[in-house]
Amino acid sequence: MKPSNVLTLPGRESSGPQHWQTLWEKRHGYLRVEQHDWTRPLRGDWLARLEEMVLSRDEPTVLVAHSLGCILAAAWSARSLNTHRVKAALLVAPADVEQPAVRDQLPTWSPIDLGALSFPSVLLASRDDPHCEFERARLFAHAWGAQFMDYGECGHINADSGLASWPEGHVLLQDLMKD
Amino acid sequence: MAKIFCVANQKGGVGKTTTTVNLAAGLAKVGQRVLMVDLDPQGNATMGSGVDKRKLELTVYDVLLESASATEARVRSVKCGYDVLGANRELAGAEVELVEVERRELRLKLALAAVADDYEFILIDCPPSLSMLTLNGLCSAHGVIVPMQCEYFALEGLTDLVNTIKQVHANMNKDLQIIGLLRVMFDPRITLQQQVSDQLKAHFGDKVFDTVIPRNVRLAEAPSYGLPGVVFDPAARGSQGYVDFAHEMVERIKKIQ
């Protein structure tokens, strides 16, 4: 599939220059779903941007979501009539926006949609993720019908985790990209 | 019971938002109780009414999703003298979120019915595209106010809007009609503008409002201060134009009633 049909969905504050999502975009030509406001994420706004980007692609896409991007993918799947245009999703370190402290900051993101996703997916969770308890991530994977992968102790699976371009994660993505 | 009007034109940049907030402020100034509904995710009418869209806890989005009532979501713009049902970019999500909902085009109408007795006028600022949001506005309204610049392409977009209004009238809202065309940003020194204005009058007759809003820099400056021109600089010619227009609207709705 064309690299420009692989869409990356970063979390809040977007992904910085050393984040594997950014490095994959640079190396492979994947496309970021750029949000209007990364610091104050509004779910409706983010949903509309994702819908717009999926519809702008010339063939079904693969979503590569991290953190809040995973919650966005689930929210979008629960609402859009265009989920057939997504082939698969890689969901990495979902952010638990129902935690009380986060819920206060991002009220429109709760409750998290827990319906089965309309496309195949793989969810990777870390045992020491500060943004989501491991068992909560397992619950999300179960609810979304995603294949669950225990990624050990790897923090929020981001630039701070020392993954660099994260080739291991990219192998998983390539599997999802296959027909 | 309020009369509800959409300010709409499918051509962008014609002064829809300026007309909505200044007419709202003008009507408030002449003693009318007004609710301004911002149906554009850009939220310019909200900001232009002195309400910070980033600080709103509830918006018209929550109303459309039925997670809040219009009573809960409206806020008072003290400076402007009218109530605001505000919007921010969250509203763009309604297009996705309501797509499978039955009677989704009637969500705003039902919500406004609950507050209609609190106002004489409800003004709705519609986005330029023909979207589900615009459709909600048109299904809620008794009429449409169409701001137009008297330029060569003035009628471009009007045909689309008229067709849309006809369809909504035929299928969803028997009350809907074009209340009138409002000539805005008018400069009588420009011969072409005068000619187009005359053509509009010849074509549309009574459907063209008598009031003409002159091109006025104070109206253009006002949004950067978060206010309608009518409040920002009441003495400006443009502001006075909108107060005149408010008077004309008050008279015109008597005929509708």
XYZ file of C-alpha atoms in Angstrom:
436
model
C 0.000 0.000 0.000
C 1.056 3.596 -0.533
C 2.871 5.137 2.454
C 0.582 8.166 2.290
C -2.344 5.879 3.133
C -0.798 5.070 6.487
C -2.075 7.678 8.938
C -0.396 8.394 12.247
C -2.558 9.561 15.146
C -0.392 11.088 17.866
C -1.658 11.826 21.329
C -2.005 15.092 23.196
C 0.772 17.642 22.468
C 1.506 15.622 19.294
C 4.648 13.519 18.849
C 8.017 15.261 18.991
C 11.028 14.852 16.688
C 12.393 11.779 18.518
C 9.080 9.957 18.787
C 8.863 6.790 16.704
C 5.727 8.105 14.938
C 7.687 11.118 13.678
C 10.658 8.958 12.700
C 8.402 6.565 10.787
C 6.793 9.478 8.953
C 10.218 10.767 7.921
C 11.613 7.412 6.931
C 8.582 5.837 5.287
C 6.431 8.776 4.188
C 3.457 8.093 6.451
C 1.047 10.941 6.977
C 0.174 12.581 10.274
C -3.417 13.519 11.059
C -2.608 17.097 12.021
C -5.016 18.470 14.570
C -5.987 22.133 14.869
C -5.120 22.232 18.538
C -2.763 19.677 20.094
C -2.641 21.230 23.537
C -6.365 21.457 24.106
C -7.789 18.426 22.368
C -11.490 18.627 21.602
C -12.872 15.226 20.766
C -15.363 16.470 18.191
C -12.687 18.458 16.412
C -10.285 15.525 16.415
C -12.997 13.174 15.128
C -13.803 15.511 12.262
C -10.125 15.796 11.288
C -9.682 12.029 11.278
C -12.822 11.577 9.190
C -11.605 14.217 6.756
C -8.181 12.560 6.420
C -9.575 9.048 5.950
C -11.929 10.312 3.237
C -9.115 12.175 1.516
C -7.095 8.982 0.904
C -7.451 7.122 -2.372
C -7.546 3.644 -0.803
C -8.180 2.096 2.625
C -5.816 3.303 5.288
C -3.957 1.811 8.205
C -4.067 3.825 11.425
C -1.007 4.062 13.666
C -2.237 5.472 16.949
C -0.446 6.375 20.134
C -1.834 7.403 23.515
C -4.900 9.657 23.054
C -4.780 8.727 19.360
C -5.961 5.217 20.356
C -8.972 6.658 22.163
C -9.659 8.770 19.089
C -9.546 5.690 16.837
C -12.085 3.939 19.085
C -14.350 7.002 19.242
C -14.207 7.406 15.473
C -14.893 3.717 14.840
C -17.970 3.960 17.065
C -19.424 6.842 15.047
C -18.204 7.047 11.496
C -20.004 5.553 8.516
C -16.665 5.252 6.769
C -14.898 2.671 8.896
C -14.729 0.364 5.861
C -12.052 2.745 4.622
C -9.721 1.623 7.395
C -7.952 -1.639 6.846
C -6.342 -2.071 10.262
C -4.939 -0.212 13.239
C -1.862 -0.396 15.404
C -2.771 0.923 18.839
C 0.131 1.745 21.119
C -0.082 2.699 24.798
C -3.675 3.960 24.961
C -4.166 6.867 27.353
C -6.721 6.244 30.062
C -8.663 9.487 29.858
C -11.108 8.246 32.489
C -8.502 8.693 35.225
C -9.921 11.438 37.471
C -7.059 13.910 36.933
C -7.213 13.518 33.147
C -10.978 13.487 33.089
C -10.987 16.964 34.582
C -8.662 18.209 31.856
C -10.317 16.389 28.973
C -13.963 16.063 29.976
C -15.341 15.450 26.499
C -13.261 12.290 26.036
C -15.094 10.299 28.686
C -16.525 7.757 28.688
C -14.112 5.855 26.470
C -15.924 4.000 23.702
C -15.742 0.298 24.400
C -17.458 -1.142 21.349
C -15.604 -3.540 19.069
C -13.601 -1.736 16.394
C -14.808 -2.205 12.845
C -11.323 -3.191 11.652
C -8.605 -5.595 12.827
C -6.180 -4.151 15.336
C -3.243 -4.882 17.594
C -2.852 -3.147 20.945
C 0.504 -2.898 22.710
C 0.579 -2.064 26.397
C 3.402 -1.406 28.804
C 3.382 -2.663 32.384
C 4.682 0.636 33.800
C 2.819 3.111 31.628
C 2.118 6.219 33.756
C -0.885 7.081 31.585
C -2.706 3.752 31.729
C -2.744 0.821 34.106
C -1.808 -2.415 32.418
C -5.092 -4.130 33.228
C -7.048 -1.174 31.899
C -5.176 -1.484 28.615
C -6.015 -5.188 28.546
C -9.675 -4.283 29.117
C -9.569 -1.832 26.184
C -8.030 -4.470 23.924
C -10.697 -6.976 24.903
C -13.517 -4.504 24.355
C -12.160 -3.301 21.029
C -11.495 -6.827 19.784
C -7.796 -6.021 19.411
C -5.014 -8.539 19.644
C -3.324 -7.725 22.970
C 0.455 -7.633 23.291
C 2.289 -7.318 26.596
C 5.234 -5.043 25.866
C 6.866 -5.391 29.244
C 8.116 -2.360 31.117
C 8.472 0.354 28.512
C 6.881 3.450 30.036
C 4.432 5.187 27.698
C 6.118 3.570 24.670
C 7.268 6.953 23.409
C 10.507 8.904 22.868
C 11.312 8.679 26.584
C 11.257 4.891 26.324
C 14.457 4.977 24.271
C 12.934 3.168 21.316
C 14.515 5.379 18.632
C 12.830 4.405 15.335
C 11.365 1.328 16.998
C 11.967 -1.305 14.272
C 10.166 -3.966 16.303
C 6.997 -1.897 16.253
C 7.381 -1.284 12.554
C 7.432 -5.018 11.865
C 4.048 -5.257 13.572
C 2.760 -2.440 11.397
C 4.015 -4.100 8.235
C 2.086 -7.235 9.168
C -1.075 -5.160 9.454
C -0.388 -3.500 6.102
C -0.294 -6.830 4.296
C -3.416 -7.861 2.397
C -42.412 33.250 21.136
C -39.208 34.069 19.309
C -38.909 34.431 15.582
C -35.900 32.459 14.437
C -33.692 33.575 11.573
C -30.662 32.025 9.922
C -28.030 34.320 8.535
C -26.787 32.319 5.586
C -25.037 32.536 2.260
C -23.146 29.687 0.672
C -20.505 32.128 -0.524
C -17.802 32.724 2.064
C -16.546 36.109 3.254
C -19.748 38.018 2.580
C -20.262 39.273 6.114
C -22.489 36.585 7.635
C -20.897 36.687 11.047
C -20.608 40.477 11.071
C -24.296 40.665 10.205
C -25.317 38.122 12.850
C -23.509 39.740 15.782
C -24.306 43.308 14.785
C -27.965 42.575 14.147
C -28.083 40.814 17.529
C -26.481 43.819 19.204
C -28.712 46.217 17.274
C -31.863 44.337 18.272
C -30.721 44.276 21.905
C -30.131 47.998 21.693
C -33.701 48.633 20.567
C -35.062 46.592 23.448
C -35.446 43.139 21.975
C -34.474 39.963 23.835
C -32.061 38.067 21.622
C -30.298 34.697 21.530
C -27.413 34.340 19.076
C -26.632 30.752 18.056
C -23.218 30.090 16.554
C -23.411 27.096 14.211
C -19.962 27.569 12.713
C -17.146 25.474 14.252
C -14.802 28.417 13.730
C -16.647 30.096 16.594
C -16.142 33.604 15.216
C -19.628 34.781 16.136
C -19.011 33.544 19.674
C -15.725 35.410 19.989
C -17.229 38.430 18.234
C -19.910 38.552 20.927
C -17.398 38.914 23.729
C -17.521 35.231 24.714
C -14.255 33.286 24.802
C -14.910 30.049 22.914
C -11.933 28.384 24.651
C -13.489 28.870 28.064
C -16.967 27.599 27.299
C -17.919 24.539 29.309
C -20.970 23.811 27.187
C -21.617 24.764 23.587
C -24.158 24.208 20.841
C -22.299 20.942 20.182
C -23.503 19.599 23.546
C -27.000 20.755 22.680
C -26.955 18.955 19.320
C -25.687 15.809 21.012
C -28.404 16.222 23.648
C -25.881 16.145 26.473
C -27.016 19.642 27.534
C -30.098 21.785 27.049
C -30.055 25.207 25.417
C -30.893 26.665 28.838
C -27.784 25.080 30.320
C -25.474 25.924 27.441
C -26.420 29.540 26.739
C -24.337 32.277 28.322
C -24.993 35.962 28.723
C -22.807 38.452 26.878
C -23.205 41.323 29.308
C -21.307 43.780 27.137
C -23.443 42.993 24.102
C -26.801 42.650 25.828
C -27.788 39.304 24.356
C -27.439 35.610 25.103
C -25.047 33.378 23.205
C -25.231 29.695 22.430
C -21.588 29.438 21.521
C -19.433 27.174 19.399
C -15.846 26.069 19.081
C -14.085 23.523 16.922
C -15.669 20.676 18.854
C -18.773 21.371 16.779
C -17.108 19.927 13.673
C -17.474 16.508 15.286
C -21.254 16.754 15.170
C -21.084 16.046 11.439
C -19.568 12.642 12.238
C -21.383 11.945 15.460
C -24.925 12.603 14.322
C -24.677 10.847 11.005
C -26.615 7.788 12.131
C -29.025 9.590 14.417
C -32.664 9.716 13.365
C -34.128 13.177 12.756
C -30.672 14.613 13.225
C -31.584 17.709 11.232
C -34.193 18.602 13.856
C -31.960 18.527 16.921
C -31.484 22.304 17.062
C -35.154 23.035 16.368
C -36.238 20.875 19.292
C -33.642 22.410 21.587
C -34.580 25.980 20.681
C -38.274 25.306 21.243
C -37.502 25.056 24.952
C -36.112 28.602 25.125
C -38.197 30.302 22.420
C -40.426 32.035 24.969
C -37.418 33.791 26.487
C -36.703 35.835 23.359
C -38.185 37.925 20.589
C -35.389 36.976 18.187
C -33.105 33.993 17.796
C -30.375 34.548 15.195
C -28.348 31.638 13.852
C -24.947 32.143 12.244
C -24.578 29.328 9.693
C -21.345 27.999 8.215
C -20.836 28.686 4.491
C -21.002 25.031 3.461
C -24.252 23.135 3.071
C -23.631 20.756 5.933
C -25.736 18.976 8.492
C -25.126 21.978 10.737
C -26.550 24.386 8.166
C -29.479 22.030 7.679
C -30.151 22.129 11.424
C -30.188 25.909 11.222
C -32.543 25.969 8.250
C -34.900 23.426 9.827
C -35.118 25.560 12.980
C -35.803 28.877 11.298
C -38.798 30.872 10.163
C -36.659 32.661 7.653
C -33.281 33.349 6.162
C -31.444 36.648 6.045
C -28.953 36.687 3.189
C -26.120 39.231 3.435
C -24.686 40.110 0.026
C -21.972 42.297 -1.346
C -22.948 44.250 -4.423
C -20.219 42.854 -6.617
C -20.032 41.183 -9.984
C -20.268 37.671 -8.553
C -22.891 38.623 -5.981
C -25.426 36.198 -7.322
C -22.937 33.356 -7.339
C -23.903 31.073 -4.505
C -27.325 32.644 -4.209
C -28.770 30.151 -6.696
C -27.433 27.281 -4.593
C -28.845 28.820 -1.449
C -32.247 29.443 -3.013
C -32.389 25.828 -4.224
C -31.422 24.579 -0.790
C -34.083 26.711 0.849
C -36.682 25.443 -1.631
C -35.775 21.842 -0.820
C -35.855 22.407 2.925
C -39.148 24.257 2.559
C -40.653 21.424 0.522
C -39.414 18.533 2.634
C -38.592 19.615 6.148
C -39.724 23.079 7.162
C -42.841 24.641 5.665
C -42.194 27.897 7.531
C -38.891 28.575 5.843
C -38.640 31.525 3.499
C -36.108 34.093 2.462
C -36.868 37.092 4.626
C -34.627 39.330 2.654
C -31.334 40.181 1.043
C -29.163 42.606 2.960
C -26.699 44.693 1.017
C -23.494 44.892 3.036
C -20.053 46.495 2.663
C -21.693 48.922 0.280
C -19.731 51.762 -1.254
C -22.014 54.060 -3.308
C -18.994 55.714 -4.939
C -18.312 52.528 -6.858
C -20.526 52.605 -9.935
C -20.606 48.833 -10.283
C -21.892 48.416 -6.741
C -24.681 50.874 -7.419
C -25.564 49.003 -10.614
C -25.610 45.607 -8.887
C -27.669 47.082 -6.070
C -30.209 48.381 -8.607
C -30.279 44.965 -10.292
C -30.973 43.261 -6.975
C -33.848 45.624 -6.324
C -35.233 45.057 -9.813
C -34.951 41.274 -9.480
C -36.001 40.696 -5.902
C -38.149 43.760 -5.142
C -39.471 43.690 -1.563
C -37.130 40.862 -0.697
C -34.273 43.371 -0.609
C -34.080 45.165 2.715
C -34.303 48.945 2.579
C -31.350 49.268 4.909
C -27.933 49.238 3.304
C -24.858 48.573 5.434
C -21.996 50.805 4.306
C -18.412 49.607 4.052
C -16.924 50.693 7.340
C -13.528 50.048 8.854
C -14.863 50.158 12.422
C -17.047 47.111 11.708
C -13.969 45.293 10.463
C -11.911 46.295 13.498
C -14.502 45.368 16.106
C -13.976 41.549 16.082
C -10.356 41.954 17.154
C -11.756 43.570 20.312
C -14.228 40.720 20.742
C -17.228 42.936 20.157
C -19.787 43.729 17.468
C -19.271 47.123 15.839
C -22.605 48.258 17.295
C -21.074 47.902 20.783
C -17.463 48.725 19.935
C -18.221 52.010 18.207
C -21.928 52.853 18.234
C -21.344 56.112 16.377
C -19.710 54.487 13.349
C -21.754 54.597 10.159
C -21.688 50.825 9.844
C -22.958 50.419 13.398
C -25.755 52.868 12.800
C -26.630 50.896 9.681
C -27.109 47.752 11.736
C -29.273 49.567 14.288
C -31.418 50.799 11.380
C -31.540 47.219 10.153
C -32.674 46.076 13.601
C -35.567 48.536 13.428
C -36.441 47.271 9.959
C -36.415 43.657 11.197
C -38.708 44.520 14.095
C -41.163 46.042 11.617
C -40.789 43.182 9.164
C -41.597 40.449 11.665
C -44.865 42.215 12.471
C -45.850 41.531 8.841
C -44.746 37.898 9.157
C -46.843 37.456 12.289
